[in-house]
Short mmCIF file of C-alpha atoms and ligand atoms in Angstrom, two decimals:
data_model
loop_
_atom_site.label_atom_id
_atom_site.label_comp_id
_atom_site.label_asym_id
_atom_site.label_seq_id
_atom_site.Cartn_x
_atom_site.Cartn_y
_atom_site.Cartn_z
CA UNK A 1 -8.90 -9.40 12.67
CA UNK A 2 -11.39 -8.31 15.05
CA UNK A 3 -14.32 -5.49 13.44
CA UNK A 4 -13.56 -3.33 16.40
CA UNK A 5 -16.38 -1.31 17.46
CA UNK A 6 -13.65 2.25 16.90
CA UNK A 7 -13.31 0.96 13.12
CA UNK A 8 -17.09 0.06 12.84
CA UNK A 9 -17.92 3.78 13.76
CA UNK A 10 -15.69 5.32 11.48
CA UNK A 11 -16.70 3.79 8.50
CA UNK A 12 -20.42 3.63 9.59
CA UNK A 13 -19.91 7.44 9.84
CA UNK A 14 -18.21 7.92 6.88
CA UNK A 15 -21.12 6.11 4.57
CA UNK A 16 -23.94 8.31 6.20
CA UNK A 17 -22.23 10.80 3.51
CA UNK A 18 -22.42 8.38 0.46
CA UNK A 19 -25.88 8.50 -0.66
CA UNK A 20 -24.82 5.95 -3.53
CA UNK A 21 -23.45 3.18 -0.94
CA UNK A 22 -27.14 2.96 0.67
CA UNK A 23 -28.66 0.96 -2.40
CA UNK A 24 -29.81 -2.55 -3.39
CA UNK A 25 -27.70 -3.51 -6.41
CA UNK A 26 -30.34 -5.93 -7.69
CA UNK A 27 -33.68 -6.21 -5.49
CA UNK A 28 -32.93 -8.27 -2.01
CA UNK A 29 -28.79 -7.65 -2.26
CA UNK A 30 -27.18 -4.47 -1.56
CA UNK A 31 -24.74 -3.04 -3.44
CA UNK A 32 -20.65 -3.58 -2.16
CA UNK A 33 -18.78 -1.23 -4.31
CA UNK A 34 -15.30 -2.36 -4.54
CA UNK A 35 -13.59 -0.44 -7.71
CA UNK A 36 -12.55 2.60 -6.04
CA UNK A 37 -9.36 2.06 -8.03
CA UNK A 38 -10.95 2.55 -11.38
CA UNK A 39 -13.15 5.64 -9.62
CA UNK A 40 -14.55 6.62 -6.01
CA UNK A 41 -18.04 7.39 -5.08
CA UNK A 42 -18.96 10.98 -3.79
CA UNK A 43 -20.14 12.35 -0.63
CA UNK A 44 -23.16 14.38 -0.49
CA UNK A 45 -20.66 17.47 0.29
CA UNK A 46 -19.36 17.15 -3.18
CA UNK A 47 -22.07 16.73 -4.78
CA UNK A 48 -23.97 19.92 -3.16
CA UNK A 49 -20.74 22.07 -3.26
CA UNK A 50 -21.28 21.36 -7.13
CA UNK A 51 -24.90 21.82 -7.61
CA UNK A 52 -25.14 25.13 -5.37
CA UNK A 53 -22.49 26.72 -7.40
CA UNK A 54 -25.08 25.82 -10.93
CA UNK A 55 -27.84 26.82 -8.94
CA UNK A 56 -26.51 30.06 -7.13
CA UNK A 57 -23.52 31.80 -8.75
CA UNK A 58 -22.79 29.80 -11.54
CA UNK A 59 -20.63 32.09 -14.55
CA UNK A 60 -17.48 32.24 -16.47
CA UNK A 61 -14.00 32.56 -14.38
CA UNK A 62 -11.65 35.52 -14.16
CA UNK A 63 -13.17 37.47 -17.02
CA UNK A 64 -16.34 38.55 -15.51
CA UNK A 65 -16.57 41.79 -13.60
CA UNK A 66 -20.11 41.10 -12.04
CA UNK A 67 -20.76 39.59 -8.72
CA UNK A 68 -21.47 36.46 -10.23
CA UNK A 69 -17.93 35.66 -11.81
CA UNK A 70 -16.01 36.53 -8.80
CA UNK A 71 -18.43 34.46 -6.41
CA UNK A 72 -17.10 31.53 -9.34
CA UNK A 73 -13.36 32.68 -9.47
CA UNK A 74 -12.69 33.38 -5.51
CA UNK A 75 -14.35 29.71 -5.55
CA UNK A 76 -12.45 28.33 -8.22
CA UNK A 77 -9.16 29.41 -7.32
CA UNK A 78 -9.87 29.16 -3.87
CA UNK A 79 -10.23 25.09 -4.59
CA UNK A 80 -6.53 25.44 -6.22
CA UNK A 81 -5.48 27.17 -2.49
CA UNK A 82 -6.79 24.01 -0.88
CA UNK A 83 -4.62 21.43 -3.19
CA UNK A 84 -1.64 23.30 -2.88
CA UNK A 85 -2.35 23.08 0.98
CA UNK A 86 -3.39 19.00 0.17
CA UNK A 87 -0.37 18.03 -1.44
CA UNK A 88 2.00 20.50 -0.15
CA UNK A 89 3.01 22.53 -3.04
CA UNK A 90 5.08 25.63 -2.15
CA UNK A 91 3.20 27.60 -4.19
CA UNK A 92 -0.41 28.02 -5.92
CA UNK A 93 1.14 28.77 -8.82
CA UNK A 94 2.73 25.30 -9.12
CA UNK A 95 -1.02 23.93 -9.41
CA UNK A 96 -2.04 23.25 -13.08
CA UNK A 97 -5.85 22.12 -13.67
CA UNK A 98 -5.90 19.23 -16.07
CA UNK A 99 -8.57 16.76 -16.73
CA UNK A 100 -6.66 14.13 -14.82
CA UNK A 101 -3.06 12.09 -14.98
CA UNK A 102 -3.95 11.55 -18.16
CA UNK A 103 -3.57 15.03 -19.22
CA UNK A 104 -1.11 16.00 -16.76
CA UNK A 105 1.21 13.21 -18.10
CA UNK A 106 0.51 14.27 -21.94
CA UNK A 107 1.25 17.97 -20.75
CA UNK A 108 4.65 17.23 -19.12
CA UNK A 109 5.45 15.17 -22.32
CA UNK A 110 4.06 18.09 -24.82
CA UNK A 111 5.98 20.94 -22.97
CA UNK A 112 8.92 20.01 -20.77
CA UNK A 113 9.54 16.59 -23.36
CA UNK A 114 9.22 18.58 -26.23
CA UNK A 115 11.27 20.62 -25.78
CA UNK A 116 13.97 18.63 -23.86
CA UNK A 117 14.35 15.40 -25.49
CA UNK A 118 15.93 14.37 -27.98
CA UNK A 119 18.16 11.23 -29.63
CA UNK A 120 20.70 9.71 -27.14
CA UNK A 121 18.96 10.88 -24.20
CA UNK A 122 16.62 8.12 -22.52
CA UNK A 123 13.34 8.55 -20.72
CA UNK A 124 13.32 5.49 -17.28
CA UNK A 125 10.22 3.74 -16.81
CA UNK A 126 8.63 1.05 -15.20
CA UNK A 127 7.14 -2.21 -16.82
CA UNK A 128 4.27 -1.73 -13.89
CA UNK A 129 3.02 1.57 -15.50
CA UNK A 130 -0.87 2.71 -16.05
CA UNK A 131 -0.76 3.11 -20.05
CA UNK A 132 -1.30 7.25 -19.24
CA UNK A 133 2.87 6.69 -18.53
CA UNK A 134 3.52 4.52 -21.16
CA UNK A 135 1.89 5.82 -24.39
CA UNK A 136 2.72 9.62 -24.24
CA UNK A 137 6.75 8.78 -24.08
CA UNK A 138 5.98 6.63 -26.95
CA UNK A 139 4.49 8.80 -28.94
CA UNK A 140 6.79 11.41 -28.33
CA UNK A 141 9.96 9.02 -28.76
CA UNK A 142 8.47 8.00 -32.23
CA UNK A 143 8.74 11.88 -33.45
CA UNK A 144 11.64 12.97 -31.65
CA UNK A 145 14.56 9.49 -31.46
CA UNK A 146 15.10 9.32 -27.77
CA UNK A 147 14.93 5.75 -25.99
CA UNK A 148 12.87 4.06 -23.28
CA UNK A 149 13.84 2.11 -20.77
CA UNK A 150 12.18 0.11 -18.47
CA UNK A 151 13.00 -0.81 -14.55
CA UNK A 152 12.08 -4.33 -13.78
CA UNK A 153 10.26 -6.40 -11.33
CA UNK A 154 10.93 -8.47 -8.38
CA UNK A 155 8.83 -11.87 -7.86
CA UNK A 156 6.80 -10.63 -5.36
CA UNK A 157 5.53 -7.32 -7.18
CA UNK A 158 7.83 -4.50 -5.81
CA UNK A 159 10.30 -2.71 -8.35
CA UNK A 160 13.82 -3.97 -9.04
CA UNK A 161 16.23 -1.41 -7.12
CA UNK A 162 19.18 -2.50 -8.15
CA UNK A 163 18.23 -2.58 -11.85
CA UNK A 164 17.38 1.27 -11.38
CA UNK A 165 20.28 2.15 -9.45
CA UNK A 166 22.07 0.11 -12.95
CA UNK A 167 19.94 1.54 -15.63
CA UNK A 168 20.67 5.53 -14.08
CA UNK A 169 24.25 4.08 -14.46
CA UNK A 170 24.06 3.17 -18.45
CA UNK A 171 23.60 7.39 -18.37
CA UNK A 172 21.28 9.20 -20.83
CA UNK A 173 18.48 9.52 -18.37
CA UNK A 174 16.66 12.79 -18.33
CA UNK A 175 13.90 11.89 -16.81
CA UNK A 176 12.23 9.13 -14.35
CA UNK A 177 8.34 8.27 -14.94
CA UNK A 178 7.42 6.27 -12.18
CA UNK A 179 3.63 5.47 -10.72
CA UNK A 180 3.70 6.24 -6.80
CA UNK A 181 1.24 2.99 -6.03
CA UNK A 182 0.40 0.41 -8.57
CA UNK A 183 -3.18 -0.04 -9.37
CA UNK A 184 -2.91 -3.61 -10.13
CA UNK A 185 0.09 -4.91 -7.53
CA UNK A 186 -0.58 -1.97 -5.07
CA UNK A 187 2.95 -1.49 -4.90
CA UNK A 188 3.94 1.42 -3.15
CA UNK A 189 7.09 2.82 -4.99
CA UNK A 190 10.04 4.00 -2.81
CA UNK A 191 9.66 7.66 -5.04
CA UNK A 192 11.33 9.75 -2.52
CA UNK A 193 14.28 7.25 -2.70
CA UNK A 194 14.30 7.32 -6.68
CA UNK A 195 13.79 11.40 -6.69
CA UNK A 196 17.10 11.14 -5.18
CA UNK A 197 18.81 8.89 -7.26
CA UNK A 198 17.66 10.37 -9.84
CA UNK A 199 18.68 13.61 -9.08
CA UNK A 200 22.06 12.66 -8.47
CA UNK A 201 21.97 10.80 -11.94
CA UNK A 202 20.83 14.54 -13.36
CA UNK A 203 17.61 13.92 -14.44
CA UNK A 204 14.04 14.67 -13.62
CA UNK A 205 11.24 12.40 -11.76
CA UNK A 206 7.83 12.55 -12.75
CA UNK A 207 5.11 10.72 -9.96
CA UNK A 208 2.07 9.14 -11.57
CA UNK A 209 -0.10 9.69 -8.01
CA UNK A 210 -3.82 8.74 -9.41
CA UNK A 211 -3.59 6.00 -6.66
CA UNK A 212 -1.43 7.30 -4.44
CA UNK A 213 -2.94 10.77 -3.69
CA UNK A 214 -6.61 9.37 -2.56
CA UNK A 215 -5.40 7.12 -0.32
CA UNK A 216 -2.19 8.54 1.70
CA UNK A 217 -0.44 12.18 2.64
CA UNK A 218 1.33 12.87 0.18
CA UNK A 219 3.94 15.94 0.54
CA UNK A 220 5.34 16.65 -2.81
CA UNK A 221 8.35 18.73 -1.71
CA UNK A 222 9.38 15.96 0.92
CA UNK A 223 9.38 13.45 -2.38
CA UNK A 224 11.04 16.36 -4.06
CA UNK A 225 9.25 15.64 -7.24
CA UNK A 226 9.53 17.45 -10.01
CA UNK A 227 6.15 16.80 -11.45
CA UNK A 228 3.50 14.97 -9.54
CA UNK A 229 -0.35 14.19 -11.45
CA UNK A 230 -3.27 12.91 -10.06
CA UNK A 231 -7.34 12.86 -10.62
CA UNK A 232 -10.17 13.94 -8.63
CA UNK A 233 -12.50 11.12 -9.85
CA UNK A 234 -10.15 8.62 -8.19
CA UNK A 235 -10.35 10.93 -4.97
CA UNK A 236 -14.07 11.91 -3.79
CA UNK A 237 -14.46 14.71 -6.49
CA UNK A 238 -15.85 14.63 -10.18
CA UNK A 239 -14.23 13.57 -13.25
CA UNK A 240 -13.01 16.39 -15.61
CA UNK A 241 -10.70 17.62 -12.96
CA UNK A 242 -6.94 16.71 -12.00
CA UNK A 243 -4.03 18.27 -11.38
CA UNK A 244 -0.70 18.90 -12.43
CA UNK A 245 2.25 19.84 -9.95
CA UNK A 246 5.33 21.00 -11.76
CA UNK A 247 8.11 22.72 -9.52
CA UNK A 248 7.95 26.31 -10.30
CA UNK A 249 11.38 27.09 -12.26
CA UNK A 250 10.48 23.85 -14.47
CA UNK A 251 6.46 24.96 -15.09
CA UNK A 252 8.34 28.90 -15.86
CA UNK A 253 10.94 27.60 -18.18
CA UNK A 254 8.17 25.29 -20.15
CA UNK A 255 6.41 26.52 -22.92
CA UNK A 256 2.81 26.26 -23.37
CA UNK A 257 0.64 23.32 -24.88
CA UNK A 258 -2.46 24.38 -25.52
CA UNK A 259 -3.53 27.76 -26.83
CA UNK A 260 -6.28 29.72 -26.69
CA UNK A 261 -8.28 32.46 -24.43
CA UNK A 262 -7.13 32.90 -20.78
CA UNK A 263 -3.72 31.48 -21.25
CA UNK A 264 -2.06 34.62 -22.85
CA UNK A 265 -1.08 38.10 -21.72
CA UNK A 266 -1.39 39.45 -25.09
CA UNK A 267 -2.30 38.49 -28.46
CA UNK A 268 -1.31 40.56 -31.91
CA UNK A 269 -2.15 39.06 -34.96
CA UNK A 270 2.39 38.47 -35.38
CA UNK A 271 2.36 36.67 -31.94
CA UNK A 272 1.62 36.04 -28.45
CA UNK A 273 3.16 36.16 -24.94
CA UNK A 274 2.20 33.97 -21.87
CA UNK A 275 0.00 34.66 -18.88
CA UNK A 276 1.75 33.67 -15.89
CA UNK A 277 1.35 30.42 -13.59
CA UNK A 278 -0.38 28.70 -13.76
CA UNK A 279 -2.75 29.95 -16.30
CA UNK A 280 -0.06 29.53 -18.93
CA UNK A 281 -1.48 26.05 -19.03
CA UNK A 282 -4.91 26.49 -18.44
CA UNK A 283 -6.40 27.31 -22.37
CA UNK A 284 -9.69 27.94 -22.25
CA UNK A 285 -13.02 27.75 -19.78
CA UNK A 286 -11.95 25.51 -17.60
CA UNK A 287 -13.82 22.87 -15.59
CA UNK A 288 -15.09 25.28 -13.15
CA UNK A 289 -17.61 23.24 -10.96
CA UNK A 290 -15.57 20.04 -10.95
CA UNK A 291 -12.73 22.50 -9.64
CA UNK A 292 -15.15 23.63 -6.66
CA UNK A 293 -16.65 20.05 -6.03
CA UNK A 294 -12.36 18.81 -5.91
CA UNK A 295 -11.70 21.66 -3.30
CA UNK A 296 -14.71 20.54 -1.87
CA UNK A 297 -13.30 16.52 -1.64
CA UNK A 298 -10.15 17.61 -0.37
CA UNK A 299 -11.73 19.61 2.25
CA UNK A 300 -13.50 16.13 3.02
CA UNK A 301 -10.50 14.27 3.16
CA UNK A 302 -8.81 16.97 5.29
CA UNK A 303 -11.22 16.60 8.25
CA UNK A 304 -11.11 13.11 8.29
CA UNK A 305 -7.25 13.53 8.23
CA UNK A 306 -5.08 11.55 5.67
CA UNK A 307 -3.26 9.53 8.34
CA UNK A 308 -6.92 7.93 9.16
CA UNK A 309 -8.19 7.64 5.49
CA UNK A 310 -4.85 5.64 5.02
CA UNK A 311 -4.74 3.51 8.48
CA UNK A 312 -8.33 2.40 7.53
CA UNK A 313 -7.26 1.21 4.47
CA UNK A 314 -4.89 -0.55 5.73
CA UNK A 315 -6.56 -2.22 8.09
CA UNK A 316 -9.63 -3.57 5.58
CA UNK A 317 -6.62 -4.16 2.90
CA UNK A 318 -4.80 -6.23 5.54
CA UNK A 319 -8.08 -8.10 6.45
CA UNK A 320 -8.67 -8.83 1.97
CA UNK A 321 -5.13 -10.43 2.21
CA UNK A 322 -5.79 -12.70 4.54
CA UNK A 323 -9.20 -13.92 4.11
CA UNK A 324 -8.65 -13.95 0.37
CA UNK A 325 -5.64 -16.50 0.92
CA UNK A 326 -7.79 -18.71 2.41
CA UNK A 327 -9.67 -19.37 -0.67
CA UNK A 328 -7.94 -22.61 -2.55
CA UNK A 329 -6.93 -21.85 -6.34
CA UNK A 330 -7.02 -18.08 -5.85
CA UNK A 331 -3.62 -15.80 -6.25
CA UNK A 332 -3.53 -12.37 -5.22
CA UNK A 333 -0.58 -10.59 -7.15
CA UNK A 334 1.37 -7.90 -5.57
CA UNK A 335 3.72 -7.38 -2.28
CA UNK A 336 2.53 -8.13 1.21
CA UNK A 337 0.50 -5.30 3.17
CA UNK A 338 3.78 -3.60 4.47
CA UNK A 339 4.43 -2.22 0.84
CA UNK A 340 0.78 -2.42 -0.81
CA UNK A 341 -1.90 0.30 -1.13
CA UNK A 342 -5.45 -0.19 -1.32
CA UNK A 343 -5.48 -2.80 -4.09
CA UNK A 344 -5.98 -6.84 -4.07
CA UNK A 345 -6.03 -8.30 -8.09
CA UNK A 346 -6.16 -12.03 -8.42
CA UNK A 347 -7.27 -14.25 -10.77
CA UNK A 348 -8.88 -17.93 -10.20
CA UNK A 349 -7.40 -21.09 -11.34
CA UNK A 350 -9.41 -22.24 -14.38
CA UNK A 351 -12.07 -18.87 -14.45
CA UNK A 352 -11.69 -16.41 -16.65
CA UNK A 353 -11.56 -12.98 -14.96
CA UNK A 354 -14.66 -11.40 -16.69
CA UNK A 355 -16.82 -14.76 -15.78
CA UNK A 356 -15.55 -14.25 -12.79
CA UNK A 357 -16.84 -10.15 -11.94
CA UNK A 358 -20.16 -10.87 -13.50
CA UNK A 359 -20.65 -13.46 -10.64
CA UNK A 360 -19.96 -11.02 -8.18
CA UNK A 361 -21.95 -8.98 -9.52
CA UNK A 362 -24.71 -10.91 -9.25
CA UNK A 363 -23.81 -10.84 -5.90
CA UNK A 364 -23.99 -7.30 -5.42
CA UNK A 365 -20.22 -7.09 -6.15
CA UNK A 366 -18.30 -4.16 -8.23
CA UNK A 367 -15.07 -5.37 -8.92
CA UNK A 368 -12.92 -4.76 -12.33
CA UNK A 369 -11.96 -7.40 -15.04
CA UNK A 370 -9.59 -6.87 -17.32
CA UNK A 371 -5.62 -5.47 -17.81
CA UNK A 372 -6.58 -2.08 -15.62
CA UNK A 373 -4.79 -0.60 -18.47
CA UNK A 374 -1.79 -2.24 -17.84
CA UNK A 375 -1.46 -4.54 -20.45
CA UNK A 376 2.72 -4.71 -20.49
CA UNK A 377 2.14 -5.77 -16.71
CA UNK A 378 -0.11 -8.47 -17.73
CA UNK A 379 1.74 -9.42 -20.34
CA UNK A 380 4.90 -9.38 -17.91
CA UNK A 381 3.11 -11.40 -14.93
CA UNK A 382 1.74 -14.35 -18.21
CA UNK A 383 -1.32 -13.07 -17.56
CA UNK A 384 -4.56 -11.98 -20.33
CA UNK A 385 -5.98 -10.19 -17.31
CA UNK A 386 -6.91 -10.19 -13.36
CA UNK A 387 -9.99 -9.52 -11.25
CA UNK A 388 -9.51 -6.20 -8.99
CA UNK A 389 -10.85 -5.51 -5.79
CA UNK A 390 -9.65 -2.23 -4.36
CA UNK A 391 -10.82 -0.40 -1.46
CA UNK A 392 -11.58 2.91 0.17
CA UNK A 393 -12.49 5.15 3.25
CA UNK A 394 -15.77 3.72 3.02
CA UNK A 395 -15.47 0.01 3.49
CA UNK A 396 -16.50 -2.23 5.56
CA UNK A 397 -14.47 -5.37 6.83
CA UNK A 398 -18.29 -7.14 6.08
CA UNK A 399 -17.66 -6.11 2.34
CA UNK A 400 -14.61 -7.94 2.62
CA UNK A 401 -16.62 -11.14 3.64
CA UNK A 402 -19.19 -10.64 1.17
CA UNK A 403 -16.25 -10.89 -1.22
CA UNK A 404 -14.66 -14.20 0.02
CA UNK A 405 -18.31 -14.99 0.72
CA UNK A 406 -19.12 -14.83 -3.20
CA UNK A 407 -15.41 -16.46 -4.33
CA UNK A 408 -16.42 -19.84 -2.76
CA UNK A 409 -19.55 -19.24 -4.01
CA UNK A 410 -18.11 -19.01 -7.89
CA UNK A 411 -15.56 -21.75 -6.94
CA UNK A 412 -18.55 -23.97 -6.50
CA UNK A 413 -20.44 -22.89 -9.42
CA UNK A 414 -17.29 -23.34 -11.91
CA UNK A 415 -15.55 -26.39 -10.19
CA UNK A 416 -19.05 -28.46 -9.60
N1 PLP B 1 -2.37 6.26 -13.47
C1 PLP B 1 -2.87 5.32 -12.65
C2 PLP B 1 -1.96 4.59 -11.72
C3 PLP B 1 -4.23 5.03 -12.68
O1 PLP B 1 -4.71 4.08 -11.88
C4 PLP B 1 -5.06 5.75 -13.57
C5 PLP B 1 -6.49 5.44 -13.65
O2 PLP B 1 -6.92 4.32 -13.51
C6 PLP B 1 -4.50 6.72 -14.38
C7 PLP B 1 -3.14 6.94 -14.30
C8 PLP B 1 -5.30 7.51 -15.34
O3 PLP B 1 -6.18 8.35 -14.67
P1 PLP B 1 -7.28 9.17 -15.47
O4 PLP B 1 -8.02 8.17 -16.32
O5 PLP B 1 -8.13 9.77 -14.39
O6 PLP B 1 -6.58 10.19 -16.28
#
C-alpha cells in the first residue's frame, strides 16, 4: 500500500496533539506505541481540559451552591450531553458514569442480574470474551443457580452463527453478553444482527464496546442494545471514567447497586428512595475531572469525525496484515480485514510471547504479551498467550515497518 501523502497529513496532524508520541523510548530510538488496545495516549486537549478544571473551578458536583460547583456540574454533566450525542443514546438520562466496562458489566450483573436471574434461566456468552464478561456472570451464577452458555468459534476467528441461532433455540436465555470487537482476534461481532435474534428469542443483549467505541460510530439505538459499556482510557480520555448505557425503562425498573450520598431522594433512618436517572447509579463523588477530560476526548474524536478515525485504521490495520504475513513462522490470529478492528495478535514459532515484546521493546516497540485477559480464548485457540499489536488514530504506516522491521530482527536473534 502506498503512504499517500492525504494519509501522511492526517496522522502527521493528528500526533502534533500527542505530546507523549514525540519521545525517544531509549536514547537514539523513538518510541512506536502500539498497545492502544490495552490503553490510548492523550491529546494535549485532554489533558488541559483536565488540569484547567483543578486549576480554575475545581469543587464538588451538584451539591454546591457557589459559582465554583456549578462551573464543575454544568461541566460535568455537560460531558454526559456529549456521550449521549457520541453514542447516540436517546436520552442523557440513559448515561451512567462508571469507572469503565468493568464496572458497567458488574453493575448490569448486580442490578438488572440480580434481580432477574435465577435457576433454569441461562445467561449466552461467547468463548472470545474480555474476563470483565466472563467473571461477573460467574460469580453471580455461583449465588443465584442459573447456567452459562457459551457461542463458539469459527476457524478463522469470527463467532459461530449458527451455534447462536441453536443455543437461543435450547430456550432459557435471558440475556446475550457479547463483546462488539475482540481485543485479541479483532473480530467485529455482527451485534445488531444478534440484538435481533435475541430479541425475538425474548431476552436481553448486553455490548461489551471497550474496543469497539474508540475506534468506530457506534449508534446504540440502531444496534438496539439494551446495555452497551465502554472506557474512556481505551478512547483518548483518562482512566477512572466509563460509561454505562442501559435503555431507559430497563435502567428505571433496576434497582440500585451502590449506596450512598447523591444517589437518593431521601433518606430516614427506616429507609430510602431513589434519585432519578441516572444518578440512581452514581453513589458518591464521582470522577469529576476524568468526566470533563472524556467529554473533552469525545469532542476530539467528533471533529476528526468517526468515519475517518475508523477508515484510518483500517487502512494501517490492512497494511499490519499484509506486511506481517510476509514474515516466515509468524501467525496472526483473527478474521481478515473485512471483519477485524484495530487489532493484529500473533505469536512466533518457537518464541515465547514475552521474549518476544521485550525485543521490541528494545526496539522502541510497545506491544502486549500475555492472554489480554482472555485466558478461555487462549486456552480455546492451544495457546499460553500471543503478542498484540493494536493500533490507533495516531499511527503511522512507518510504525508498521518498524514492527516487521524488528520481527526479522528477533527471528534472527532466536533462530541464529
Ligand atoms: N472488554 C474489552 C473487550 C477490553 O478490551 C477491556 C480492556 O482491555 C475491557 C473489557 C475492560 O476494560 P476496563 O479495564 O477499562 O474496565
Amino acid at each position: 500500500m502506498e503512504h499517500s501523502l492525504e494519509r501522511t497529513y492526517f496522522v502527521e496532524t493528528v500526533r502534533a496533539d500527542f505530546p507523549i508520541l514525540n519521545q525517544e523510548h531509549h536514547p537514539g530510538v523513538p518510541l512506536v506505541y502500539l498497545d492502544n488496545a490495552a490503553s490510548s495516549q492523550k491529546p494535549r486537549q485532554v489533558i488541559e481540559a483536565m488540569d484547567d478544571y483543578y486549576r480554575r473551578y475545581n469543587a464538588n458536583v451538584h451539591r454546591g451552591i457557589h459559582k465554583l460547583s456549578e462551573q464543575a456540574t454544568a461541566a460535568y454533566e455537560g460531558a454526559r450531553v456529549k456521550i449521549r450525542k457520541f453514542i447516540n443514546a436517546a436520552s442523557k438520562r440513559e448515561i451512567v458514569y462508571t469507572r469503565g466496562t468493568t464496572e458497567s458489566i458488574n453493575l448490569v450483573a448486580q442490578t438488572w442480574g440480580r434481580a432477574n436471574l435465577k435457576p433454569g434461566d441461562v445467561v449466552l456468552s461467547t468463548v472470545m470474551e474480555h474476563h470483565s464478561n466472563i467473571v461477573p456472570w460467574q460469580i453471580l451464577a455461583a449465588e443465584k443457580g442459573f447456567t452459562i452458555k457459551y457461542i463458539p468459534l469459527h476457524e478463522d476467528g469470527t463467532l459461530d452463527m449458527d451455534a447462536y441461532t441453536r443455543l437461543l433455540d435450547e430456550g432459557g436465555v435471558k440475556l446475550v453478553t457479547v463483546m462488539h470487537v475482540s481485543n485479541v482476534l479483532g473480530t467485529i461481532n455482527p451485534v445488531a444482527d444478534m440484538a435481533r435474534q435475541a430479541h425475538a428469542a425474548g431476552a436481553l443483549i448486553l455490548v461489551d464496546g471497550a474496543q469497539s467505541t474508540p475506534h468506530m460510530p457506534v449508534d446504540v439505538q440502531a444496534l438496539d442494545a439494551d446495555f452497551f459499556a465502554f472506557s474512556g482510557h481505551k478512547m483518548l480520555g483518562p482512566t477512572g471514567i466509563g460509561v454505562l448505557y442501559g435503555k431507559r425503562a430497563l435502567l428505571e425498573a433496576m434497582p440500585p447497586w451502590m449506596g450512598g450520598g447523591d444517589m437518593i431522594a431521601s433518606v430516614r433512618l427506616e429507609g430510602s428512595t431513589w434519585n432519578e436517572l441516572p444518578y440512581k447509579f452514581e453513589a458518591g463523588t464521582p470522577s469529576i475531572a476524568e468526566a470533563i477530560g472524556l467529554g473533552c476526548a469525545v469532542d476530539y474524536l467528533m471533529n476528526i469525525g468517526m468515519e475517518t478515525v475508523h477508515a484510518h485504521e483500517c487502512a494501517v490495520t490492512e497494511y499490519a496484515l499484509e506486511r506481517l504475513a510476509e514474515v516466515p513462522d509468524l501467525t496472526v490470529y483473527g478474521p481478515d480485514v473485512s471483519q477485524k478492528g484495530a487489532v493484529a495478535a500473533f505469536t512466533f514459532a518457537g518464541i515465547h510471547p514475552h521474549d518476544l515484546a521485550q525485543m521490541l521493546d528494545a526496539e522502541g516497540i510497545a506491544v502486549r504479551a500475555g492472554h489480554h485477559c482472555a485466558m478461555p480464548l487462549h486456552h480455546y485457540l492451544g495457546l499460553a498467550a500471543s503478542t498484540r499489536a493494536s493500533f490507533y488514530l495516531y499511527n503511522r504506516l512507518s510504525e508498521v515497518d518498524a514492527l516487521v522491521e524488528a520481527l526479522y530482527k528477533a527471528r534472527k536473534a532466536f533462530y541464529r
